[in-house]
XYZ file of C-alpha atoms in Angstrom:
590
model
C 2.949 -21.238 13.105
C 1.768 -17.816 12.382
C 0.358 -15.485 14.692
C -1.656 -12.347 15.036
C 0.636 -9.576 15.829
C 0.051 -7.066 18.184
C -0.443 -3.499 17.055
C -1.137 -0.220 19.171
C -3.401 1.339 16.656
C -7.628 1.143 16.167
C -8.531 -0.301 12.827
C -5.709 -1.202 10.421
C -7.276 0.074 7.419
C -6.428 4.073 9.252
C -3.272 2.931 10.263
C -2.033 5.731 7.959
C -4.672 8.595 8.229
C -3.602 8.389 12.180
C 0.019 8.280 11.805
C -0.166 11.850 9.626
C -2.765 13.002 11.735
C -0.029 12.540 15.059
C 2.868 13.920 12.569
C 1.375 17.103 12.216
C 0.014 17.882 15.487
C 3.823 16.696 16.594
C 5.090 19.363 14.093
C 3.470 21.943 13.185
C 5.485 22.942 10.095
C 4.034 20.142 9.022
C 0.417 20.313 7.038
C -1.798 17.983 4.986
C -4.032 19.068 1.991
C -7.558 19.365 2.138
C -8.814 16.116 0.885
C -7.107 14.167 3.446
C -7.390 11.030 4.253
C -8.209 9.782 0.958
C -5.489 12.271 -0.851
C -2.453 11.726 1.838
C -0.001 14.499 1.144
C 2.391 16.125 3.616
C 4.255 19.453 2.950
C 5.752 22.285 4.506
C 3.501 24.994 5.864
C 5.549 27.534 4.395
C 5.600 26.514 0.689
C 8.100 28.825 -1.054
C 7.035 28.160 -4.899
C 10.188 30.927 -6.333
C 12.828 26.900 -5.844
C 12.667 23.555 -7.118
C 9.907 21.531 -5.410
C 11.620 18.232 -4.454
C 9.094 15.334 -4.273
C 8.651 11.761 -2.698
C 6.686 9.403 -1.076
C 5.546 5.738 -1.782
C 4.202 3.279 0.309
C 4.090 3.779 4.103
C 5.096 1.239 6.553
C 8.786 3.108 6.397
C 8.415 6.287 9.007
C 9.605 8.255 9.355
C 10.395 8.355 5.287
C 8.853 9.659 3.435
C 7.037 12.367 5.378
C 9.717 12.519 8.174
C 11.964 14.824 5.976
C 9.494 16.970 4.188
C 10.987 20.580 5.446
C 12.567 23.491 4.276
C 16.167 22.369 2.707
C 15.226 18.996 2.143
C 11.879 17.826 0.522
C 8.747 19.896 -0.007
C 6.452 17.538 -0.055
C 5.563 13.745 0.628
C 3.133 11.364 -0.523
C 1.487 8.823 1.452
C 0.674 5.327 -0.310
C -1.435 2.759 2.276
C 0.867 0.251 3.699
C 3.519 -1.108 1.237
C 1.122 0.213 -1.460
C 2.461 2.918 -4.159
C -0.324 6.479 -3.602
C -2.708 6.462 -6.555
C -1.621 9.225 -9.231
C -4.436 11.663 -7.958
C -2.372 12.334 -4.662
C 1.210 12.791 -6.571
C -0.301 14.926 -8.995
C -2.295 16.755 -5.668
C 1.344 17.101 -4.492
C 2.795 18.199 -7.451
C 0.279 20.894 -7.733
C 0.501 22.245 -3.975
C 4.131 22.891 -4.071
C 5.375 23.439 -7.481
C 6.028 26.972 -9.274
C 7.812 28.586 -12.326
C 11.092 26.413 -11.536
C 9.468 22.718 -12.008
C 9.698 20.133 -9.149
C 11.565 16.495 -8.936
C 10.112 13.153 -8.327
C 12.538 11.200 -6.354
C 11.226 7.479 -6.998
C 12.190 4.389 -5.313
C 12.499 1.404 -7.921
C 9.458 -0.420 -7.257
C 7.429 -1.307 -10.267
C 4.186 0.536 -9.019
C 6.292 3.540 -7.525
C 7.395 3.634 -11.116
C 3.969 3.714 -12.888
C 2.111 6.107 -10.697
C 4.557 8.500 -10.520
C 5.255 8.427 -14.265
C 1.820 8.579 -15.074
C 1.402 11.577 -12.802
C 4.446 13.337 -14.080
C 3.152 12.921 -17.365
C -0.275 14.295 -16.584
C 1.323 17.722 -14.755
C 3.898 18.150 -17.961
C 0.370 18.475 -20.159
C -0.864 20.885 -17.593
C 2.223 22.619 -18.055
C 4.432 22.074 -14.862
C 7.947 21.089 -15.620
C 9.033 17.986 -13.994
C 11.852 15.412 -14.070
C 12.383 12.003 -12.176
C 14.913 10.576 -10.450
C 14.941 6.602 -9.874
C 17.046 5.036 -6.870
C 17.754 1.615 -6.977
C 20.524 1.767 -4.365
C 20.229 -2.582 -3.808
C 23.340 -4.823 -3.562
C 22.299 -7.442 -2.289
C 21.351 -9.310 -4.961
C 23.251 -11.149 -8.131
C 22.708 -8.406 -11.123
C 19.072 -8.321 -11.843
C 17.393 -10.049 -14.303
C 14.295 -8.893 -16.578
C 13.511 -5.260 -16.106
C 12.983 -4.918 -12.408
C 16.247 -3.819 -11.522
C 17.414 -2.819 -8.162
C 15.456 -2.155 -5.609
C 15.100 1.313 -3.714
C 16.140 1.601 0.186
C 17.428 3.359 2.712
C 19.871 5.040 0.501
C 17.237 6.867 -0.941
C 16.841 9.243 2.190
C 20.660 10.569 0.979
C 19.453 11.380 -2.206
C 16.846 13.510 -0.436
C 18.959 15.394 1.488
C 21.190 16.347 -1.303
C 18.642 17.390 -3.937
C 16.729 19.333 -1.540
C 19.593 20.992 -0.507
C 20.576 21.686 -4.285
C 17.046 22.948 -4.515
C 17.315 25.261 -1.202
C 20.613 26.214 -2.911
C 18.475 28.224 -5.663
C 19.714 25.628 -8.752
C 17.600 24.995 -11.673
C 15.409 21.782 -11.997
C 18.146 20.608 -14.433
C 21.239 20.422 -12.177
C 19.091 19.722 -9.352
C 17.976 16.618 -10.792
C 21.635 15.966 -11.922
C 23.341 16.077 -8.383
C 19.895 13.751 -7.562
C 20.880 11.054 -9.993
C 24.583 11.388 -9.571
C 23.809 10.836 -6.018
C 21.694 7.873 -6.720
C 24.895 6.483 -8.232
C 27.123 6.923 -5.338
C 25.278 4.839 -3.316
C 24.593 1.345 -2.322
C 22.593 -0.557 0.400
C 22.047 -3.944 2.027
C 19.687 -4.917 4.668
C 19.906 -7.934 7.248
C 16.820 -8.874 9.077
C 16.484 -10.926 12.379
C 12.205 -10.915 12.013
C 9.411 -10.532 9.087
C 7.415 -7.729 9.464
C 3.825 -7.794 10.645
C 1.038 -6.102 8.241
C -1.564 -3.831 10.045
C -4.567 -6.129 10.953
C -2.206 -9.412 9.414
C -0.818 -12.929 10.609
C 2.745 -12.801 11.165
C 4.754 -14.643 8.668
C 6.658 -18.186 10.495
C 8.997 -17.980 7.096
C 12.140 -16.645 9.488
C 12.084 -19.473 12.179
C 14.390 -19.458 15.562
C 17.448 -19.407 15.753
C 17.624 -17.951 11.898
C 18.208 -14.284 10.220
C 17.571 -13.183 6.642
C 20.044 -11.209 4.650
C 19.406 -8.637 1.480
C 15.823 -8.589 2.060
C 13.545 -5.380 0.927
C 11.991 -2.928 2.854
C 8.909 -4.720 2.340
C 9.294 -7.535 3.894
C 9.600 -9.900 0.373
C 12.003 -12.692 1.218
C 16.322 -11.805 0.618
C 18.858 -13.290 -0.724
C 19.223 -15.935 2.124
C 18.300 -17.583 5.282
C 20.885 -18.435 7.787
C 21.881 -19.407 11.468
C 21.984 -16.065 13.725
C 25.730 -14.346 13.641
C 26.914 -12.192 15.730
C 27.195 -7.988 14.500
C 30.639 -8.182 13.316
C 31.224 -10.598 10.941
C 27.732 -9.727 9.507
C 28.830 -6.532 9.280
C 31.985 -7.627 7.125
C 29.090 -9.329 4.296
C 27.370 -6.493 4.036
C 30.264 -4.382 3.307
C 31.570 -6.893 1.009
C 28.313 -7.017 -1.049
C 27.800 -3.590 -1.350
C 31.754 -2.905 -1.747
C 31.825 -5.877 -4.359
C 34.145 -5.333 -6.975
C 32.490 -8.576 -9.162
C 28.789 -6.384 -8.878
C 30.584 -2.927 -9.419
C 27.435 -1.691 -7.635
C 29.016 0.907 -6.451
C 32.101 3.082 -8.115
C 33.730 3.222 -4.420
C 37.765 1.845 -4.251
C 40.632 1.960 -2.058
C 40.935 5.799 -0.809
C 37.326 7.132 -1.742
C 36.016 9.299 0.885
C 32.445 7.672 2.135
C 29.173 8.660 4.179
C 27.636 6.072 6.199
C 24.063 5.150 7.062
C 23.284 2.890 9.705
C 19.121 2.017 9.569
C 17.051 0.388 11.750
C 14.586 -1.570 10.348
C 11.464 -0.809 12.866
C 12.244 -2.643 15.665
C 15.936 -2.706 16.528
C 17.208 -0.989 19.671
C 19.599 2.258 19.143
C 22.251 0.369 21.183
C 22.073 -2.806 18.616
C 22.108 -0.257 15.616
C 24.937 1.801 17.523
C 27.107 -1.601 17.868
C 26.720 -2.227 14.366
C 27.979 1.576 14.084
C 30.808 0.832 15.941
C 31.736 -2.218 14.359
C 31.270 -0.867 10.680
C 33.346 2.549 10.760
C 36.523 0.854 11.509
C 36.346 -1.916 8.968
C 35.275 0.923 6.182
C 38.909 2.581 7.302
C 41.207 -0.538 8.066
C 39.682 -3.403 5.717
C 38.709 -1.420 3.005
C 40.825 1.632 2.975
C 38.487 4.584 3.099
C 38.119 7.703 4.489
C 34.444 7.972 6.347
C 33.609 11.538 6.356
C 30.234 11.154 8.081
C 27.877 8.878 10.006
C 24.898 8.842 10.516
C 22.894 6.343 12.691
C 19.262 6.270 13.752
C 16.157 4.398 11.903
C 15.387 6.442 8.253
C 13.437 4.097 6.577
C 11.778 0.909 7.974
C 9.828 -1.435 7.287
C 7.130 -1.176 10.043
C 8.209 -3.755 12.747
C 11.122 -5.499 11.911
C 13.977 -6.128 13.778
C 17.358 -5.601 11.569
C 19.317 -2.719 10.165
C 20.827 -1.623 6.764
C 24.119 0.424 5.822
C 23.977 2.486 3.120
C 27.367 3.815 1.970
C 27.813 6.324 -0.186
C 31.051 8.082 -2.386
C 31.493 11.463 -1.228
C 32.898 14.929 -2.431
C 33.038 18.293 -1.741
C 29.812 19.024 -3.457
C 28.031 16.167 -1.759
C 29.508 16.945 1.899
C 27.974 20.141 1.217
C 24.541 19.390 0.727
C 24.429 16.910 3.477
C 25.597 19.281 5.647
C 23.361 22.296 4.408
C 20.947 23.270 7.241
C 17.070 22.078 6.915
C 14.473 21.427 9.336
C 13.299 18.167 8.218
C 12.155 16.652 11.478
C 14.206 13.352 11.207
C 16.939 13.774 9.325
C 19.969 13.964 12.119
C 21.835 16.927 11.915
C 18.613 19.533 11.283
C 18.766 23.155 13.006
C 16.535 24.468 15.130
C 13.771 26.851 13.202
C 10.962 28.737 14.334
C 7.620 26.445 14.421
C 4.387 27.940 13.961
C 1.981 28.214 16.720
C -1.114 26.716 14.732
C -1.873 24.561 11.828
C -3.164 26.699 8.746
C -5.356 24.426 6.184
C -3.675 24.431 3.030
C -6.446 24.289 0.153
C -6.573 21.196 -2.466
C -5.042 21.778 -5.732
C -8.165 20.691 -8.141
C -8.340 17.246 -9.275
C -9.457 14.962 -12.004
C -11.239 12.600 -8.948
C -14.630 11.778 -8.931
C -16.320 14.580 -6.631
C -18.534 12.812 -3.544
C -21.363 14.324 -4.550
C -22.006 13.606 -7.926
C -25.516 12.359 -8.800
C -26.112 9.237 -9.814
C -25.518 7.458 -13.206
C -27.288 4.231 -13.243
C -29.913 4.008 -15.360
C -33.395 3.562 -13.586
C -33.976 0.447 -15.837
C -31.306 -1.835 -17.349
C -31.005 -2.907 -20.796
C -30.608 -6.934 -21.518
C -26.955 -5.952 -21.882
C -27.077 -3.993 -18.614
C -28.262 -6.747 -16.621
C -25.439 -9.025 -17.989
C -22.963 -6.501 -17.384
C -24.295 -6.122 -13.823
C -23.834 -9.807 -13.390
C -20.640 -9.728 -14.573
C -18.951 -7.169 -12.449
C -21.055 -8.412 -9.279
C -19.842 -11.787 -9.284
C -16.155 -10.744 -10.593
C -15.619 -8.548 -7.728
C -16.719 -10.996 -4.921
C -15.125 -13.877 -6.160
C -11.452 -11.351 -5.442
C -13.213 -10.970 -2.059
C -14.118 -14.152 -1.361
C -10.165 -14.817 -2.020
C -8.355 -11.810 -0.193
C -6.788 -14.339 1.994
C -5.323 -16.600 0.101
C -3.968 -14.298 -2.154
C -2.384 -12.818 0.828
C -0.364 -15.851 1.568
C 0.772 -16.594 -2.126
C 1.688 -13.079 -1.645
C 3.049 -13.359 1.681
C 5.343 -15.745 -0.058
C 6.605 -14.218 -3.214
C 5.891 -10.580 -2.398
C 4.938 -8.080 0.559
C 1.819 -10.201 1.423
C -0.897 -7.644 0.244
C -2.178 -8.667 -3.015
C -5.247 -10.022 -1.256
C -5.807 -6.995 0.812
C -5.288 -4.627 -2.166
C -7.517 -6.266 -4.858
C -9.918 -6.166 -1.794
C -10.476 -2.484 -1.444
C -10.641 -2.171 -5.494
C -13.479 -5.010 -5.645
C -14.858 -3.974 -2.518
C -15.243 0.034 -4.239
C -16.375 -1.703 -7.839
C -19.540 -3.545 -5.102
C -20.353 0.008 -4.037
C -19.706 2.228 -6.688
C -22.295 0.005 -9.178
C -25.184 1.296 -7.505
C -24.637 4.820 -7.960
C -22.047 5.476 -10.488
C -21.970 2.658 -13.342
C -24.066 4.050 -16.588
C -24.575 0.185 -17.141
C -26.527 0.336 -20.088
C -23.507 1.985 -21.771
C -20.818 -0.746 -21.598
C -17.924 1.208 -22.828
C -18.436 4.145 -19.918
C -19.133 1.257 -17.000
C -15.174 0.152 -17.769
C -14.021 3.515 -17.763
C -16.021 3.845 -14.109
C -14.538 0.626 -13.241
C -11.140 1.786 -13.481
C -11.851 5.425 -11.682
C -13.135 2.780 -8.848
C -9.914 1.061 -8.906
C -7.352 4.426 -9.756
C -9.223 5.893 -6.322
C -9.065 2.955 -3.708
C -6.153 0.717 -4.814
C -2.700 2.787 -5.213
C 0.222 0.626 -6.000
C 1.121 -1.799 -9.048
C -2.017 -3.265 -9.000
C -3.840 0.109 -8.810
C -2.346 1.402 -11.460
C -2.443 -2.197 -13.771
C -6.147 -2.305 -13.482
C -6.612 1.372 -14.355
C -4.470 1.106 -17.373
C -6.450 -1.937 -18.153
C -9.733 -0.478 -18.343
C -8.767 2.886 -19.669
C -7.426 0.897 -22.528
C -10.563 -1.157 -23.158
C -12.957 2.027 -22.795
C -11.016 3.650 -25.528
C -11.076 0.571 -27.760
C -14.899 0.464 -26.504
C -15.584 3.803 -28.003
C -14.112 3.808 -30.947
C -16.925 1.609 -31.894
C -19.604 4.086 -30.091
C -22.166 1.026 -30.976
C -25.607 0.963 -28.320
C -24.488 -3.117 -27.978
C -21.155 -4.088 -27.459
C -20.638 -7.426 -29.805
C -18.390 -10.720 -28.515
C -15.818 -9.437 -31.302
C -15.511 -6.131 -29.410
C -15.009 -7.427 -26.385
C -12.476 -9.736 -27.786
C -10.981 -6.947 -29.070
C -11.009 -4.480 -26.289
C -8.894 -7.371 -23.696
C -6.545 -7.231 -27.011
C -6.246 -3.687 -26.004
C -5.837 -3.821 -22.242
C -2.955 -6.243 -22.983
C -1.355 -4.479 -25.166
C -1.388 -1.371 -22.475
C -0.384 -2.981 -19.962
C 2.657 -4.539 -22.052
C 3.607 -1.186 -22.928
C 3.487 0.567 -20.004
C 4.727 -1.813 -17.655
C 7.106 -3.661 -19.702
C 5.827 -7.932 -19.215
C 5.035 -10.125 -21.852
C 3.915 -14.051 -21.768
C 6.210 -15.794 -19.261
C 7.363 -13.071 -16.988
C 5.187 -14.070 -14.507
C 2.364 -11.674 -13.650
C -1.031 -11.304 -14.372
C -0.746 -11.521 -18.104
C 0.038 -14.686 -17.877
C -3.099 -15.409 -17.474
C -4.960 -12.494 -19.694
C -2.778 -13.672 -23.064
C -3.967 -17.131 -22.970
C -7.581 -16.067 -22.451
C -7.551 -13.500 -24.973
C -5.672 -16.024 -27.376
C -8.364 -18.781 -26.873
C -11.391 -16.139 -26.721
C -9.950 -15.120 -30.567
C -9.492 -18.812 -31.294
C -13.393 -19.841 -30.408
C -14.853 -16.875 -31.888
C -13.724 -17.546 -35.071
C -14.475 -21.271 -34.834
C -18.095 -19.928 -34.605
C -18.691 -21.230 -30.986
C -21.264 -19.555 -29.767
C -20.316 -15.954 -27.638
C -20.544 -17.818 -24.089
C -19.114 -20.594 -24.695
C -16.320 -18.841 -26.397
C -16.043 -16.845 -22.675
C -16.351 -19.757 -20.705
C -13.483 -21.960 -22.614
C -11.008 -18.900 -21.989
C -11.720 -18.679 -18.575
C -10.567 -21.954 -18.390
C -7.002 -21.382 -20.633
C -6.901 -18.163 -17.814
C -6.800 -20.608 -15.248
C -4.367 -22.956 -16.642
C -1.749 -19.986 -17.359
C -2.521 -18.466 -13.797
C -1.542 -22.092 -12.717
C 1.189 -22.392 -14.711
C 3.292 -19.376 -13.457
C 4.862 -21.845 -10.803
C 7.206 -23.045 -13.307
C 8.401 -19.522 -14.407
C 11.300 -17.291 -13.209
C 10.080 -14.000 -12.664
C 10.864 -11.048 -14.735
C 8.985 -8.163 -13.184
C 7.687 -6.876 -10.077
C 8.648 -7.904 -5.977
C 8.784 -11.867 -6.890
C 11.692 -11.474 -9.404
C 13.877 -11.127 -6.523
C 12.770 -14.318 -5.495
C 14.532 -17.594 -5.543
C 13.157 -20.184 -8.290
C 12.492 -22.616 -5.169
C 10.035 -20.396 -3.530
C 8.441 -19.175 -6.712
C 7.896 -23.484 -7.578
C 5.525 -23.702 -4.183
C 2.921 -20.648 -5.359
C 1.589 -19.989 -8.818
C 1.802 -15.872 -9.274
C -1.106 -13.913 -6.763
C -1.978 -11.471 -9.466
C -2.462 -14.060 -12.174
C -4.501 -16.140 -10.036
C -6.488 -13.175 -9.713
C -6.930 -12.529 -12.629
C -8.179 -15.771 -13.134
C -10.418 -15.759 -10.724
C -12.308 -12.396 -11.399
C -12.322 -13.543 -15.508
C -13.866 -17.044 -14.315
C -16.484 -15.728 -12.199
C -17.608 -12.914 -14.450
C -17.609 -16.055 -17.247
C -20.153 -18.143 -15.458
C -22.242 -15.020 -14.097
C -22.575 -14.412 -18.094
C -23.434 -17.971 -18.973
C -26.185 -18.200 -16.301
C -27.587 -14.658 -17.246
C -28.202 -16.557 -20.814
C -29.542 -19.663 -19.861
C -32.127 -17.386 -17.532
């Protein structure tokens, strides 16, 4: 049965605000930008801009990564998603701003599908300002069978390494190009697998029952989304021997490590596992690296890098080594948690460190809503209302589809983005201008949501606005609506990479926009037309039990799970789409 965890924190939803807050005043190197909390960036108080910036961040839920090793000789900056949720592309590009100068910075990027979109969207935004950047993308996974679709492998622990060499490279006075080579080559070195004896608990969340007594989980994510398998508790050492196995696989190749490499070694605790459990698996590991496998460990290092929150497990993280590498790992920094730091000087007080400008809705903008609504603005008011609480009528259960398939957030995401759409409409929405209202509808979203879904919505509405306006028409017909969700679809295709079948929210968008098309040039009258493919939006959100993933957290899933849940985000999808289609039919028949 699931539970309510227990949490030492005040409300869930500043879980994150509080943790930076207690970082800095812990460290006082250590500074936020002004802006903060809803722009969560962490950076050195002594930004030299004459090196490299090196870059990260991602979801929290993982401290002490990402802002744990923001420092001089290792990363100059980190940004701060919410809980297992990618930071919107305002914050990176806030980052990329504060600490980068003539030499360019590098994104270091776990590979997680919404990591991979709001950083890339960022990084395209600063190169049109004129900032020179490059990415990096670790997918340092093997635990799992080769991937399949275009998820790949996801990013863990092994990631930290990566840090610690670029920023070194960086501190080392290199140019943005061979920084970001040693980066990637040291992506390539590397290779992780996690084992996990709990689930991890969400702030203000049930805890998941799906690891019973008795039972431990191994090559899960950092996230929390379900692993490769479930079985009966081992003891350390002969779990130790799978994981080196996996990630030492010569069948996978993960890894370009044989007999005689020289090797680092990274033993991480998962949240909640004691240093003498992660120090036993230390002990057990080193000598089966040397005698079993034939290679020469260099270094170890041992101590929790990246979590996930609560749970109770560890990861090892092994990575080829050479001069070049040794060097940078051993190059002197004072990142507060990585192991083998020096001791610098610490300033006495925190200095505010001004916001780079941003694209981001300013607070005290005036209001755009019309002081009387067109016929159309009415509808469109009905529309959004009823769209938006429908997805917050439904946080929970989207939570536990998610809960199953994914990180268990879907729910609580969509939730802040429907939650800002219900409060932004009576200010901000021009509603009498239909094309504008979706373009404020995604700024809503782009602000509050972070993460794949953040960054999905936003590229949907963007999309539709511009197909909107090409128009530039005082009423918005059914034909250019039709045509606008043509749009979004196509966007979201493009940028994300999913078509029909790959399970995720267009799975239930395509069929809609296909039958919308269909009845619209039957004649059917505009509402009906919107009703009937609410209906075909439903059916394809429903059918996504009987599809294999292809994108995104649940394509690491086993088939058998995915059968018991259709896909959270296309159930969403059908859920908002089916609401807003009734909300338009009764605004008719009034």
């Amino acid at each position: 049965m699931a539970f309510q965890g227990k949490k030492l924190m005040d409300d869930p939803d500043d879980a994150v605000t509080d943790f930076i807050e207690g970082l800095v005043e812990t460290y006082p190197a250590l500074h936020y930008l002004d802006g903060f909390p809803q722009i969560k960036v962490v950076l050195c108080s002594d930004i030299s801009t004459d090196k490299v910036a090196v870059i990260s961040g991602g979801g929290s839920g993982h401290e002490p990564a990402h802002a744990g090793f923001v420092g001089e000789g290792m990363l100059s900056a980190a940004i701060c998603g919410d809980v297992f949720t990618s930071p919107p592309v305002d914050s990176i590009l806030a980052g990329i701003r504060a600490v980068t100068g003539p030499k360019g910075c590098l994104l270091i990027v776990k590979n997680y599908t919404g990591d991979r979109l709001n950083f890339g969207l960022a990084a395209e935004q600063a190169k049109s300002e004129g900032y020179k950047v490059e990415i990096v993308i670790v997918g340092d996974d093997c635990a799992l069978p080769p991937p399949r679709g275009i998820a790949g492998r996801r990013g863990l622990a092994g990631t930290i390494l990566v840090h610690k060499v670029a920023g070194a490279a960086a501190e080392a006075g290199l140019p943005l190009a061979d920084v970001a080579a040693e980066a990637k080559y040291a992506s390539e070195m590397v290779g992780t697998m996690g084992v996990a004896l709990s689930v991890c608990t969400l702030p203000g969340q049930l805890t998941s029952d799906r690891l019973g007594p008795g039972k431990m989980e191994l090559g899960l994510g950092i996230h929390g989304e379900p692993g490769a398998a479930v079985v009966d508790l081992l003891p350390v050492d002969p779990v130790v021997s799978h994981v080196l196995q996996q990630i030492l696989s010569k069948d996978t190749q993960y890894v370009p490590i044989t007999r005689g490499s020289r090797v680092v070694v990274m033993i991480n605790g998962l949240g909640a596992t004691p240093i003498m459990e992660l120090m036993i698996a230390s002990g057990k590991t080193v000598p089966k690296l040397q005698v079993e496998h034939g290679l020469a460990v260099d270094r170890v290092y041992t101590g929790s890098f990246m979590t996930s929150l609560d749970m109770a497990g560890f990861s090892i993280s092994i990575m080829k080594a050479d001069e070049v590498i040794l060097r940078r790992l051993d190059a002197p920094t004072k990142a507060p948690y990585w192991p083998v730091s020096v001791e610098g000087d610490r300033p006495p007080t925190k200095l505010p460190v001004p916001i780079p400008t941003s694209c981001s809705r300013k607070n005290d903008e005036g209001s755009n809503r019309p002081q009387e609504l067109s016929v159309q603005g009415r509808i469109l008011e009905a529309a959004i209302e009823a769209a938006a609480n429908a997805i917050i009528n439904i946080k929970d259960c989207l939570n536990e589809w998610d809960g199953k398939v994914g990180d268990g957030d879907c729910g609580s995401t969509l939730f802040r983005g429907a939650a800002a759409i219900v409060e932004d409409m009576r200010n901000y929405y021009p509603l009498n201008d239909a094309a504008e209202t979706i373009n404020e509808i995604g700024s809503s979203v782009e602000r509050v949501m972070g993460g794949t879904s953040g960054i999905i919505y936003s590229i949907f509405c963007k999309a539709a606005y511009a197909k909107l306006k090409e128009n530039n028409l005082p009423f918005v017909e059914s034909r250019q609506w039709a045509d606008a969700l043509e749009a979004s679809i196509t966007a979201i295709s493009k940028y994300g990479g999913a078509k029909a079948g790959y399970r995720t929210l267009l799975d239930a968008l395509i069929p809609a926009a296909s039958i919308l098309e269909e009845r619209l040039a039957a004649g059917d009258e505009p509402t009906t037309a919107f009703f009937l493919s609410s209906e075909a939006a439903l059916s394809g959100a429903e059918s996504t039990k009987n599809m294999q993933a292809q994108a995104g957290r649940s394509s690491y899933i086993s088939p058998e799970i995915l059968a018991s849940v259709p896909d959270p985000g296309a159930m969403a999808v059908a859920t908002w789409y089916r609401a807003a289609a009734l909300a338009v039919k009764d605004k008719y028949q009034t």
